[in-house]
mmCIF file of C-alpha atoms in Angstrom:
data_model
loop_
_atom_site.group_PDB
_atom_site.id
_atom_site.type_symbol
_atom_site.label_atom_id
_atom_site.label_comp_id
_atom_site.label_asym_id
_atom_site.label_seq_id
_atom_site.Cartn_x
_atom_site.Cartn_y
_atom_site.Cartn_z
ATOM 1 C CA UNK X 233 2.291 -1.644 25.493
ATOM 2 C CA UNK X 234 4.487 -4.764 26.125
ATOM 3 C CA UNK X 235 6.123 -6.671 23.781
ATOM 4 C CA UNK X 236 3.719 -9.588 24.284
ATOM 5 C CA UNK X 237 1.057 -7.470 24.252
ATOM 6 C CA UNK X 238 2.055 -5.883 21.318
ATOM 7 C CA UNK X 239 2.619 -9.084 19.843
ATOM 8 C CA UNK X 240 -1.014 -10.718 21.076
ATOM 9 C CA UNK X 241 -2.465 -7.772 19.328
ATOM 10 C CA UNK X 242 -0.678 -7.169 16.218
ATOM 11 C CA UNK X 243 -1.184 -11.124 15.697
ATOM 12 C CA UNK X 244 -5.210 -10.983 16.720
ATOM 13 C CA UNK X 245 -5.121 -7.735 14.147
ATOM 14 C CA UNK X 246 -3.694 -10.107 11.087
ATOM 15 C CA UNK X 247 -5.667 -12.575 11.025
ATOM 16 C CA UNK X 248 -7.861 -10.565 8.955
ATOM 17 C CA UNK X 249 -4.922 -9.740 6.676
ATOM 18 C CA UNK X 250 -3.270 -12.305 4.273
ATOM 19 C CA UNK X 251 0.229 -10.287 4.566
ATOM 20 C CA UNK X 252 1.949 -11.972 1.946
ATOM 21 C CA UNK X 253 -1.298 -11.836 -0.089
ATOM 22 C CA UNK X 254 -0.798 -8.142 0.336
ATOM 23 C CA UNK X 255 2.567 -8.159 -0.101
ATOM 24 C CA UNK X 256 2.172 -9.549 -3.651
ATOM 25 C CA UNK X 257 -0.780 -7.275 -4.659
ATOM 26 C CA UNK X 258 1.276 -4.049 -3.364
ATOM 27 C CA UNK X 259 4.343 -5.283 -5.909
ATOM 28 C CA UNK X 260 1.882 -5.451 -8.932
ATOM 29 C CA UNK X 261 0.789 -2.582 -8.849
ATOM 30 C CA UNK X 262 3.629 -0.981 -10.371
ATOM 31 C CA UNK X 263 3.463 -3.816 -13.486
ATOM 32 C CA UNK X 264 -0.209 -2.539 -13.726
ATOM 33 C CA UNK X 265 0.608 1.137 -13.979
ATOM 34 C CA UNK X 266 3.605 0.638 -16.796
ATOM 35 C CA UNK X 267 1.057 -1.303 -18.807
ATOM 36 C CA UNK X 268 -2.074 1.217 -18.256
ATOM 37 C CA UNK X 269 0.604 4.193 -19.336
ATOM 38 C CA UNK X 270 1.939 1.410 -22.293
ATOM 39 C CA UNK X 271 -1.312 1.630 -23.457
ATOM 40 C CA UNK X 272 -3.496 -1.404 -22.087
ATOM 41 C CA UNK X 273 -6.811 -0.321 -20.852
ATOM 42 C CA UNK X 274 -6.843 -4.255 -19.774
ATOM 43 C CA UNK X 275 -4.689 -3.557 -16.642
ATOM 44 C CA UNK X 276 -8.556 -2.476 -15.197
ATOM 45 C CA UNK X 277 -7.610 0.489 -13.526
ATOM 46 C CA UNK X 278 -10.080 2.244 -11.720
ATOM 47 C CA UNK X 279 -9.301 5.480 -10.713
ATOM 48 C CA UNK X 280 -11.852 6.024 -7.865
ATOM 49 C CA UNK X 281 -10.445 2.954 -6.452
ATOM 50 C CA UNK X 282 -6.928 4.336 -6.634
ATOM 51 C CA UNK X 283 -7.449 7.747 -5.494
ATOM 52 C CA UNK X 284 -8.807 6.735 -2.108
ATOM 53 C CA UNK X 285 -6.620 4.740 0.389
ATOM 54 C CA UNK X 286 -9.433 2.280 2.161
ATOM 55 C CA UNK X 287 -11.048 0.840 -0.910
ATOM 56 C CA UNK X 288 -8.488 -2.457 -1.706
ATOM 57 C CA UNK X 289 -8.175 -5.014 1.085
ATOM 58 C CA UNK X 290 -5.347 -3.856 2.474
ATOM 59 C CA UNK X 291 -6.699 -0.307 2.997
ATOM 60 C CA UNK X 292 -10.041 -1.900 4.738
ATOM 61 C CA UNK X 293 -7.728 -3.831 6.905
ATOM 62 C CA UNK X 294 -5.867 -0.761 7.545
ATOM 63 C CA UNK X 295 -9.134 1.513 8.299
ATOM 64 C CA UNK X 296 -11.038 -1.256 9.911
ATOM 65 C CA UNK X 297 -9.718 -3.789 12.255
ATOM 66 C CA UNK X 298 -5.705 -2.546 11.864
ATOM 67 C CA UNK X 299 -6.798 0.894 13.496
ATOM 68 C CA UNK X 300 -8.550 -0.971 15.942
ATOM 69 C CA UNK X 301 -6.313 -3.460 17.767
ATOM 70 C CA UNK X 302 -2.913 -1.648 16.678
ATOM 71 C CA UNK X 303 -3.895 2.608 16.011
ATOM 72 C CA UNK X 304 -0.896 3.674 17.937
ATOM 73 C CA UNK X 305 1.739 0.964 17.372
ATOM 74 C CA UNK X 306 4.398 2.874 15.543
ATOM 75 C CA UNK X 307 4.952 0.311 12.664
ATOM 76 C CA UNK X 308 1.165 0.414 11.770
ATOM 77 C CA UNK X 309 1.122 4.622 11.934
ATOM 78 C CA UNK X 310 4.121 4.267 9.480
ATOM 79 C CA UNK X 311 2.054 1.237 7.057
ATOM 80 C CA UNK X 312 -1.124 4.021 7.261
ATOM 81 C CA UNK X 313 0.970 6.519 6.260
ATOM 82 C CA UNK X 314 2.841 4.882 3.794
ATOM 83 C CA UNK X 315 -0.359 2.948 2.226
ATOM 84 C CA UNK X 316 -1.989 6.324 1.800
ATOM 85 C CA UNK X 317 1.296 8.260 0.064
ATOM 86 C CA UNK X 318 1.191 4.974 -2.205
ATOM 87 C CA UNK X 319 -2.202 5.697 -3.105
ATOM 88 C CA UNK X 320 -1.481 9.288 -3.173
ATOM 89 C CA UNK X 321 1.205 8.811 -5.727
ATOM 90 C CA UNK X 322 -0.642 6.467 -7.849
ATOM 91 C CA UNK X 323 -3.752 8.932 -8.584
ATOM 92 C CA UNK X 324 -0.712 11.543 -9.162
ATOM 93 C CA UNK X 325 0.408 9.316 -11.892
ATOM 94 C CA UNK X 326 -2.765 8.562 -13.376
ATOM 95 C CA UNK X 327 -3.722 12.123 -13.597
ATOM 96 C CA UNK X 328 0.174 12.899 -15.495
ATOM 97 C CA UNK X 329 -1.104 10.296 -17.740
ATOM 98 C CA UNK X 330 -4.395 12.115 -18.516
ATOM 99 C CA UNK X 331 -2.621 15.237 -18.940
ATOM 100 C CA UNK X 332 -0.364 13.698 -21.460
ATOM 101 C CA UNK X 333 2.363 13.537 -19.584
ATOM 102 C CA UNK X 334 3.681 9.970 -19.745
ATOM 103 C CA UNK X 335 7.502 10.824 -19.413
ATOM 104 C CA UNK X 336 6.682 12.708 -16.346
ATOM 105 C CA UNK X 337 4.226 9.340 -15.052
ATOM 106 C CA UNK X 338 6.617 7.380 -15.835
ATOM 107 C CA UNK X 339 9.478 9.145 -13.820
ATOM 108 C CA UNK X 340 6.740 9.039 -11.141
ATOM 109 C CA UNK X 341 6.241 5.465 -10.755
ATOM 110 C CA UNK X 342 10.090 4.596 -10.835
ATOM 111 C CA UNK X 343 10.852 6.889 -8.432
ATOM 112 C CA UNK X 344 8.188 7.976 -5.551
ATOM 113 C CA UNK X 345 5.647 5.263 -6.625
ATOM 114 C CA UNK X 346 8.701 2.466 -6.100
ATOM 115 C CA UNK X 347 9.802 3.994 -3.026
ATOM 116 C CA UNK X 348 6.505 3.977 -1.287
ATOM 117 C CA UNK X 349 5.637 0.624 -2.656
ATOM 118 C CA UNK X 350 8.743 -0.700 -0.703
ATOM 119 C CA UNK X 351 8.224 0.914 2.292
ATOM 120 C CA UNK X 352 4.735 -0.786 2.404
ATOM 121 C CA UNK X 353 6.352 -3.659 1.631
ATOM 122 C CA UNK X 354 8.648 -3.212 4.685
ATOM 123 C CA UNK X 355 5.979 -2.192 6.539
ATOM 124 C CA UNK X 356 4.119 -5.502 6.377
ATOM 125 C CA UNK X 357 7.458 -7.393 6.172
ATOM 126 C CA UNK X 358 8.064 -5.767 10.232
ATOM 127 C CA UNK X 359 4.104 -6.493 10.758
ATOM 128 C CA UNK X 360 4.714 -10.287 10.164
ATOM 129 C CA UNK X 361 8.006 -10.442 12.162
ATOM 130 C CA UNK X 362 5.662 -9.105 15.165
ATOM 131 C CA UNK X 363 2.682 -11.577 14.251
ATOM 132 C CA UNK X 364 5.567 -14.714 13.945
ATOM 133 C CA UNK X 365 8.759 -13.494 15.582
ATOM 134 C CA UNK X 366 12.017 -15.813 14.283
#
């Protein structure tokens, strides 16, 4: 695929994505973890939705009409990859917590949970560069 192509595609692929909007919700997350293992049940966790990687928006976006127009564009295999270790991670953190382990969910969420949380970040960061190059 050309560059313009590429481009034409990724950019007819996001307009069903708010990328910033995505952005943002990926870098709560970890705020809403810290306060569900603090102790707040009001950071409205569910784990269902957690556990499985196409149940927020970005995960439809990424299962529906990402797959679609950009499936084998290397950034996106890298954002479906990364979205779904994120999600991964998060359930793996959620169970530590039911297990009583909140030392161990904590260590979780600073370090894997953070470091696939950026890499989505990145992920979408390179997504928007294709959609509006400088």
């Amino acid at each position: 695929m050309r560059d313009s192509q590429l481009q034409a595609a990724a950019a007819g692929a996001a307009q069903s994505l708010d990328i910033d909007a995505a952005v943002l919700a990926h870098q709560q997350w970890k705020q809403r973890l810290l306060a569900h293992l603090a102790g707040h049940p009001e950071a409205g966790l569910d784990v269902e939705r957690i556990c499985s990687d196409d149940r927020c928006d970005l995960g439809r976006w990424i299962h529906g009409q990402g797959r679609a127009r950009l499936g084998t564009f290397p950034g996106f295999t890298a954002l479906r990859s990364h979205h779904r270790m994120f999600h991964h991670v998060a359930c793996n953190v959620l169970a530590l917590e039911k297990a009583g382990k909140r030392v161990d969910a904590r260590r979780m969420v600073a370090d894997q949970f953070e470091a696939y949380s950026d890499r989505v970040t990145e992920d979408l960061q390179l997504l928007q560069q294709v959609v509006n190059p400088p």
